């Protein structure tokens, strides 16, 4: 189908997902102009688009492309509020990689 | 493919123009909390899946298989990518990161003129949970949904993906620890592997009283009909007070290890398979 897959990853996985579209859930640490830092198992530099509305302290789910500097260029950002259980969210990432057959190709 | 084998498992759907629902289904029936713990893993089960699993489900007669097991009702969580409204149904395109699929929700003609508060919150980019059945039309698949609602607590996204993983592993590897009981929650069953001191077959008796353990052990070993054993026989054989056996029986009953047969005092062991 037409929507591309967006593997869920954390900061340590960025290296292996260069130039690919990914999905990251993290907590917004810092906002500065069109840049932000989110904590998703480690700090990640995020390059925002015009439609991103991030709030410091909120969880945000980002769909974006990992560039050569391991920054993530946002395609879409969804606010996940302040009640996210990051232990569960990080367990999801782990599960999706370990049991890839039901989540992602290759 | 027609829609005429829809059951009306959800009381707020009547499928007015949709070709009628199968009658007689109790709207308060066992399917109304599909995200809850109880899964039957058989006919008319409600299975949590990822969209990739739906897209890769193997056709089998009129239905589909996932992990070699027939599927009927599915539930999944996704982000709405597109909404298109037709006269009789609304199509949502849902994306959960593993793939995307169209889901169709028939419009209840009886409630058509009213503004639906749930529907107004299903907007592009938002997450929702859907329940429905997989259909294929030509080589294009879609899910006819009984119900679709917005996700309120975003942890439900994590929850759903973990649940889909657990169910997948259940079908491909069997229950956690290879142990008893498809109905139990996974985290508790993992403790079984740690409890090596007592071997009571597949059952986990840690946490039960010593009387309960003896009762269970005796029930496993004693010759009996399929009516099981009466609590007074057990008490007599074990030389334990009947009241203690009754209490032990209550614990084992509520733990799902035994069940009552001809009357409340006659018990048999609930076999795992």
Short mmCIF file of C-alpha atoms in Angstrom, two decimals:
data_model
loop_
_atom_site.label_atom_id
_atom_site.label_comp_id
_atom_site.label_asym_id
_atom_site.label_seq_id
_atom_site.Cartn_x
_atom_site.Cartn_y
_atom_site.Cartn_z
CA UNK A 1 0.00 0.00 0.00
CA UNK A 2 0.99 3.55 -0.44
CA UNK A 3 2.06 4.76 3.01
CA UNK A 4 5.70 3.84 3.53
CA UNK A 5 6.64 1.89 6.59
CA UNK A 6 8.05 3.93 9.43
CA UNK A 7 10.11 1.73 11.74
CA UNK A 8 10.01 2.75 15.38
CA UNK A 9 13.50 3.55 16.64
CA UNK A 10 15.37 5.19 19.50
CA UNK A 11 18.44 7.39 19.52
CA UNK A 12 20.97 4.52 19.48
CA UNK A 13 19.43 3.17 16.26
CA UNK A 14 19.84 6.38 14.25
CA UNK A 15 23.13 5.29 12.75
CA UNK A 16 21.62 2.21 11.15
CA UNK A 17 18.62 4.11 9.81
CA UNK A 18 20.40 6.90 7.95
CA UNK A 19 18.45 8.36 5.03
CA UNK A 20 15.38 6.40 6.02
CA UNK A 21 11.96 7.39 7.21
CA UNK A 22 11.46 6.49 10.86
CA UNK A 23 9.05 6.97 13.72
CA UNK A 24 10.38 8.17 17.08
CA UNK A 25 8.60 8.78 20.35
CA UNK A 26 10.46 11.07 22.69
CA UNK A 27 10.13 13.81 25.24
CA UNK A 28 10.76 17.36 24.09
CA UNK A 29 13.80 18.67 25.96
CA UNK A 30 14.51 21.92 24.17
CA UNK A 31 12.94 24.10 21.50
CA UNK A 32 15.00 26.63 19.56
CA UNK A 33 13.56 28.12 16.39
CA UNK A 34 13.17 25.38 13.85
CA UNK A 35 15.31 23.00 15.90
CA UNK A 36 14.38 20.86 18.85
CA UNK A 37 16.00 18.23 21.02
CA UNK A 38 13.97 15.26 22.06
CA UNK A 39 14.93 12.51 24.47
CA UNK A 40 14.20 9.14 22.87
CA UNK A 41 16.55 6.79 24.64
CA UNK A 42 19.13 9.58 24.25
CA UNK A 43 19.04 13.09 22.87
CA UNK A 44 18.10 13.50 19.24
CA UNK A 45 18.37 16.70 17.19
CA UNK A 46 15.19 17.33 15.32
CA UNK A 47 14.66 19.73 12.43
CA UNK A 48 11.10 20.96 12.53
CA UNK A 49 8.77 21.82 9.71
CA UNK A 50 6.24 24.62 9.66
CA UNK A 51 3.44 22.45 10.91
CA UNK A 52 5.21 21.02 13.94
CA UNK A 53 3.81 22.21 17.23
CA UNK A 54 6.03 20.86 19.95
CA UNK A 55 5.78 21.68 23.63
CA UNK A 56 8.67 21.27 26.04
CA UNK A 57 8.01 18.46 28.50
CA UNK A 58 5.45 16.80 26.25
CA UNK A 59 5.95 13.51 24.52
CA UNK A 60 5.93 13.80 20.77
CA UNK A 61 5.83 11.19 18.07
CA UNK A 62 7.84 12.21 15.07
CA UNK A 63 7.80 10.73 11.63
CA UNK A 64 10.89 11.96 9.90
CA UNK A 65 13.90 11.25 7.81
CA UNK A 66 17.29 10.60 9.36
CA UNK A 67 19.97 12.66 7.64
CA UNK A 68 23.70 12.06 7.34
CA UNK A 69 24.37 13.97 10.59
CA UNK A 70 21.86 11.77 12.44
CA UNK A 71 19.43 14.66 12.70
CA UNK A 72 15.79 13.86 12.10
CA UNK A 73 13.95 16.03 9.62
CA UNK A 74 10.30 16.09 10.61
CA UNK A 75 7.63 15.09 8.17
CA UNK A 76 4.86 14.91 10.78
CA UNK A 77 4.74 15.38 14.52
CA UNK A 78 1.95 14.26 16.84
CA UNK A 79 1.67 15.47 20.41
CA UNK A 80 1.42 12.51 22.81
CA UNK A 81 0.77 14.56 25.93
CA UNK A 82 2.47 14.28 29.28
CA UNK A 83 1.29 10.89 30.48
CA UNK A 84 3.37 8.63 28.27
CA UNK A 85 4.99 5.61 29.87
CA UNK A 86 8.37 5.64 28.17
CA UNK A 87 9.29 2.24 29.57
CA UNK A 88 6.39 0.78 27.64
CA UNK A 89 7.16 2.85 24.56
CA UNK A 90 10.79 1.75 24.58
CA UNK A 91 9.72 -1.85 25.09
CA UNK A 92 7.64 -1.47 21.96
CA UNK A 93 10.70 -0.41 19.97
CA UNK A 94 12.57 -3.41 21.28
CA UNK A 95 9.68 -5.75 20.47
CA UNK A 96 9.30 -4.37 16.95
CA UNK A 97 12.94 -5.11 16.19
CA UNK A 98 13.02 -8.47 17.87
CA UNK A 99 9.79 -9.70 16.30
CA UNK A 100 10.15 -7.83 13.07
CA UNK A 101 8.03 -10.27 11.11
CA UNK A 102 4.81 -8.64 12.22
CA UNK A 103 6.08 -5.07 11.99
CA UNK A 104 8.56 -4.29 9.26
CA UNK A 105 10.09 -5.61 6.06
CA UNK A 106 13.71 -6.64 5.54
CA UNK B 1 -17.81 -9.77 -1.20
CA UNK B 2 -20.92 -8.79 0.69
CA UNK B 3 -21.38 -7.58 4.20
CA UNK B 4 -24.15 -9.90 5.12
CA UNK B 5 -22.29 -11.97 7.61
CA UNK B 6 -21.73 -9.08 9.91
CA UNK B 7 -22.86 -9.71 13.38
CA UNK B 8 -24.13 -6.72 15.27
CA UNK B 9 -21.70 -7.04 18.09
CA UNK B 10 -21.87 -3.37 18.87
CA UNK B 11 -25.10 -1.98 19.99
CA UNK B 12 -24.67 1.36 18.28
CA UNK B 13 -24.46 -0.04 14.78
CA UNK B 14 -27.44 -1.13 12.79
CA UNK B 15 -25.94 -1.33 9.29
CA UNK B 16 -29.08 0.28 7.92
CA UNK B 17 -28.17 0.09 4.26
CA UNK B 18 -25.54 -2.50 4.65
CA UNK B 19 -27.41 -5.67 3.92
CA UNK B 20 -28.53 -6.57 7.41
CA UNK B 21 -26.75 -8.02 10.37
CA UNK B 22 -26.92 -11.51 11.73
CA UNK B 23 -29.65 -11.43 14.32
CA UNK B 24 -29.66 -12.69 17.81
CA UNK B 25 -26.23 -11.63 18.83
CA UNK B 26 -26.24 -10.35 22.35
CA UNK B 27 -24.90 -6.81 22.18
CA UNK B 28 -23.57 -7.18 25.69
CA UNK B 29 -21.85 -10.37 24.73
CA UNK B 30 -18.34 -11.46 25.26
CA UNK B 31 -16.90 -9.36 22.49
CA UNK B 32 -17.58 -5.98 23.94
CA UNK B 33 -14.22 -5.50 25.59
CA UNK B 34 -11.86 -6.78 22.95
CA UNK B 35 -8.88 -5.01 24.40
CA UNK B 36 -9.41 -6.76 27.70
CA UNK B 37 -7.58 -9.78 28.91
CA UNK B 38 -9.82 -12.62 27.86
CA UNK B 39 -9.12 -14.12 24.48
CA UNK B 40 -10.67 -17.32 23.36
CA UNK B 41 -8.41 -18.12 20.41
CA UNK B 42 -11.14 -19.83 18.52
CA UNK B 43 -14.17 -19.08 16.44
CA UNK B 44 -15.26 -15.48 16.68
CA UNK B 45 -12.23 -14.44 18.60
CA UNK B 46 -11.07 -10.85 18.63
CA UNK B 47 -7.46 -10.62 17.69
CA UNK B 48 -5.07 -7.70 18.11
CA UNK B 49 -2.95 -7.31 14.98
CA UNK B 50 -0.64 -4.93 13.19
CA UNK B 51 -1.59 -3.63 9.78
CA UNK B 52 1.31 -5.54 8.25
CA UNK B 53 -0.25 -8.73 9.56
CA UNK B 54 -3.59 -7.79 7.99
CA UNK B 55 -1.96 -7.11 4.63
CA UNK B 56 -0.12 -10.41 4.79
CA UNK B 57 -3.00 -12.53 6.08
CA UNK B 58 -3.38 -15.59 3.90
CA UNK B 59 -6.70 -16.16 2.18
CA UNK B 60 -8.33 -19.40 3.24
CA UNK B 61 -11.74 -20.09 1.75
CA UNK B 62 -13.97 -17.20 2.71
CA UNK B 63 -11.75 -16.06 5.49
CA UNK B 64 -8.11 -15.37 6.25
CA UNK B 65 -5.38 -16.90 8.34
CA UNK B 66 -2.74 -15.16 10.39
CA UNK B 67 0.01 -17.32 11.87
CA UNK B 68 -1.88 -20.35 10.57
CA UNK B 69 -4.91 -19.52 12.63
CA UNK B 70 -8.25 -18.39 11.22
CA UNK B 71 -9.19 -14.81 11.98
CA UNK B 72 -12.62 -13.36 12.41
CA UNK B 73 -12.64 -10.08 14.28
CA UNK B 74 -9.58 -7.89 14.33
CA UNK B 75 -8.65 -4.89 16.39
CA UNK B 76 -5.86 -2.49 15.65
CA UNK B 77 -4.64 1.01 16.31
CA UNK B 78 -3.53 3.43 13.64
CA UNK B 79 -3.15 7.01 12.64
CA UNK B 80 -5.72 8.40 10.23
CA UNK B 81 -4.09 9.38 6.96
CA UNK B 82 -7.12 10.10 4.88
CA UNK B 83 -10.88 10.31 5.31
CA UNK B 84 -13.40 10.10 2.53
CA UNK B 85 -17.10 10.22 3.11
CA UNK B 86 -19.59 8.53 0.86
CA UNK B 87 -23.31 8.49 1.22
CA UNK B 88 -23.55 5.16 3.01
CA UNK B 89 -20.12 4.76 4.54
CA UNK B 90 -16.98 6.57 5.53
CA UNK B 91 -13.55 5.30 4.52
CA UNK B 92 -10.57 5.94 6.76
CA UNK B 93 -7.06 5.12 5.74
CA UNK B 94 -5.15 3.98 8.80
CA UNK B 95 -1.37 3.78 9.16
CA UNK B 96 0.37 2.20 12.13
CA UNK B 97 3.93 2.43 10.84
CA UNK B 98 3.88 -1.17 9.63
CA UNK B 99 1.58 -0.48 6.69
CA UNK B 100 -1.71 1.15 5.85
CA UNK B 101 -5.16 -0.13 5.09
CA UNK B 102 -8.58 1.31 4.38
CA UNK B 103 -11.33 0.74 6.84
CA UNK B 104 -14.96 1.31 6.02
CA UNK B 105 -17.56 2.29 8.52
CA UNK B 106 -21.18 2.06 7.45
CA UNK B 107 -23.22 5.07 8.36
CA UNK B 108 -26.12 4.35 10.62
CA UNK B 109 -29.01 5.72 8.59
CA UNK B 110 -31.16 6.08 11.71
CA UNK B 111 -28.70 8.50 13.25
CA UNK B 112 -27.60 10.10 10.02
CA UNK B 113 -28.72 13.66 10.62
CA UNK B 114 -27.14 14.05 14.00
CA UNK B 115 -23.61 15.21 14.51
CA UNK B 116 -21.72 12.23 15.86
CA UNK B 117 -19.39 13.41 18.67
CA UNK B 118 -17.09 10.45 18.18
CA UNK B 119 -16.84 10.92 14.46
CA UNK B 120 -16.04 14.60 14.76
CA UNK B 121 -12.91 13.67 16.72
CA UNK B 122 -11.68 11.28 14.06
CA UNK B 123 -9.55 13.72 12.12
CA UNK B 124 -6.53 13.27 9.89
CA UNK B 125 -3.37 12.71 11.87
CA UNK B 126 -5.18 11.47 14.97
CA UNK B 127 -4.86 7.97 16.34
CA UNK B 128 -7.85 5.68 16.58
CA UNK B 129 -8.69 2.10 17.42
CA UNK B 130 -10.84 0.07 15.06
CA UNK B 131 -12.63 -3.25 15.42
CA UNK B 132 -13.80 -5.12 12.39
CA UNK B 133 -13.51 -7.89 9.85
CA UNK B 134 -11.15 -8.22 6.94
CA UNK B 135 -12.67 -8.25 3.47
CA UNK B 136 -11.09 -8.37 0.08
CA UNK B 137 -12.50 -6.96 -3.09
CA UNK B 138 -10.51 -8.06 -6.08
CA UNK B 139 -6.97 -7.88 -4.79
CA UNK B 140 -7.63 -4.87 -2.60
CA UNK B 141 -8.21 -5.42 1.07
CA UNK B 142 -10.18 -3.36 3.49
CA UNK B 143 -11.58 -3.82 6.95
CA UNK B 144 -15.28 -3.38 7.51
CA UNK B 145 -15.40 -1.92 10.99
CA UNK B 146 -18.08 -2.35 13.59
CA UNK B 147 -16.65 0.42 15.62
CA UNK B 148 -13.95 3.03 15.44
CA UNK B 149 -13.07 5.50 18.13
CA UNK B 150 -10.31 7.98 18.90
CA UNK B 151 -7.44 6.90 21.13
CA UNK B 152 -7.66 8.97 24.31
CA UNK B 153 -4.58 7.78 26.16
CA UNK B 154 -1.62 7.58 23.83
CA UNK B 155 -0.19 4.71 25.86
CA UNK B 156 -2.83 2.63 24.09
CA UNK B 157 -0.61 2.76 21.02
CA UNK B 158 2.21 1.05 22.93
CA UNK B 159 -0.23 -1.28 24.60
CA UNK B 160 -1.71 -2.38 21.33
CA UNK B 161 1.61 -3.10 19.65
CA UNK B 162 2.75 -5.12 22.66
CA UNK B 163 -0.55 -7.00 22.72
CA UNK B 164 -0.24 -7.81 19.02
CA UNK B 165 3.25 -9.14 19.72
CA UNK B 166 2.07 -11.29 22.61
CA UNK B 167 -0.75 -12.77 20.54
CA UNK B 168 1.59 -13.41 17.62
CA UNK B 169 4.05 -15.18 19.90
CA UNK B 170 1.25 -17.14 21.46
CA UNK B 171 0.27 -18.53 18.07
CA UNK B 172 3.78 -19.13 16.81
CA UNK B 173 5.46 -20.36 20.00
CA UNK B 174 2.65 -21.33 22.32
CA UNK B 175 1.89 -19.81 25.72
CA UNK B 176 4.70 -18.28 27.76
CA UNK B 177 6.86 -20.89 29.44
CA UNK B 178 5.09 -23.62 27.46
CA UNK B 179 2.79 -23.77 30.42
CA UNK B 180 -0.86 -24.13 31.28
CA UNK B 181 -3.72 -21.91 30.50
CA UNK B 182 -4.21 -19.80 27.42
CA UNK B 183 -6.30 -17.43 29.48
CA UNK B 184 -3.72 -16.21 31.92
CA UNK B 185 -1.87 -12.97 31.65
CA UNK B 186 1.63 -13.35 30.34
CA UNK B 187 3.66 -11.60 33.03
CA UNK B 188 2.34 -13.85 35.79
CA UNK B 189 3.05 -16.98 33.88
CA UNK B 190 6.68 -16.14 33.52
CA UNK B 191 7.08 -16.64 37.24
CA UNK B 192 6.44 -20.29 36.71
CA UNK B 193 9.84 -20.89 35.33
CA UNK B 194 11.36 -19.59 38.52
CA UNK B 195 9.29 -21.86 40.69
CA UNK B 196 11.17 -25.10 40.33
CA UNK B 197 10.83 -26.35 43.87
CA UNK B 198 7.44 -27.99 43.41
CA UNK B 199 6.45 -29.85 40.34
CA UNK B 200 2.71 -30.01 39.91
CA UNK B 201 2.61 -30.80 36.26
CA UNK B 202 2.03 -27.71 34.22
CA UNK B 203 0.16 -25.80 36.89
CA UNK B 204 1.66 -23.04 38.95
CA UNK B 205 0.76 -23.53 42.57
CA UNK B 206 3.06 -20.99 44.12
CA UNK B 207 0.94 -18.68 46.21
CA UNK B 208 -1.51 -21.40 47.16
CA UNK B 209 -1.76 -22.81 50.66
CA UNK B 210 -0.14 -26.13 51.46
CA UNK B 211 -3.60 -27.69 51.78
CA UNK B 212 -4.50 -26.43 48.33
CA UNK B 213 -1.30 -27.92 46.94
CA UNK B 214 -2.07 -31.27 48.54
CA UNK B 215 -5.67 -31.20 47.30
CA UNK B 216 -4.51 -30.42 43.79
CA UNK B 217 -1.81 -33.08 43.90
CA UNK B 218 -4.29 -35.64 45.13
CA UNK B 219 -6.83 -34.72 42.48
CA UNK B 220 -4.17 -35.16 39.84
CA UNK B 221 -3.16 -38.59 41.05
CA UNK B 222 -6.39 -40.17 42.28
CA UNK B 223 -8.41 -42.37 39.92
CA UNK B 224 -11.70 -40.68 39.10
CA UNK B 225 -14.48 -40.36 36.57
CA UNK B 226 -14.94 -37.20 34.58
CA UNK B 227 -17.19 -36.01 37.37
CA UNK B 228 -14.09 -35.53 39.43
CA UNK B 229 -13.95 -35.93 43.20
CA UNK B 230 -16.15 -34.87 46.07
CA UNK B 231 -14.56 -32.60 48.65
CA UNK B 232 -15.46 -34.99 51.47
CA UNK B 233 -13.66 -37.86 49.76
CA UNK B 234 -10.63 -35.66 49.35
CA UNK B 235 -10.80 -34.56 52.96
CA UNK B 236 -11.12 -38.16 54.13
CA UNK B 237 -8.24 -39.40 52.00
CA UNK B 238 -5.94 -36.58 52.99
CA UNK B 239 -7.03 -36.63 56.62
CA UNK B 240 -7.71 -32.93 56.46
CA UNK B 241 -10.67 -31.07 57.89
CA UNK B 242 -13.48 -30.64 55.33
CA UNK B 243 -13.62 -26.91 55.97
CA UNK B 244 -9.93 -26.59 55.08
CA UNK B 245 -10.45 -28.59 51.93
CA UNK B 246 -13.44 -26.41 51.06
CA UNK B 247 -11.30 -23.31 51.50
CA UNK B 248 -8.50 -24.79 49.43
CA UNK B 249 -11.05 -25.70 46.80
CA UNK B 250 -12.32 -22.13 46.69
CA UNK B 251 -8.80 -20.89 46.07
CA UNK B 252 -8.17 -23.44 43.34
CA UNK B 253 -11.55 -22.66 41.78
CA UNK B 254 -10.92 -18.96 41.71
CA UNK B 255 -7.46 -19.62 40.34
CA UNK B 256 -9.00 -21.57 37.49
CA UNK B 257 -7.09 -24.75 38.28
CA UNK B 258 -10.17 -26.84 39.02
CA UNK B 259 -13.85 -26.55 38.21
CA UNK B 260 -17.09 -27.76 39.73
CA UNK B 261 -18.89 -30.64 38.04
CA UNK B 262 -22.15 -32.19 39.29
CA UNK B 263 -22.43 -29.86 42.27
CA UNK B 264 -20.44 -27.18 44.05
CA UNK B 265 -18.62 -29.74 46.18
CA UNK B 266 -17.47 -31.96 43.36
CA UNK B 267 -14.40 -30.82 41.51
CA UNK B 268 -12.29 -31.85 38.60
CA UNK B 269 -8.98 -30.58 37.38
CA UNK B 270 -9.16 -28.07 34.57
CA UNK B 271 -6.92 -29.47 31.90
CA UNK B 272 -4.76 -26.94 30.14
CA UNK B 273 -5.60 -28.10 26.65
#
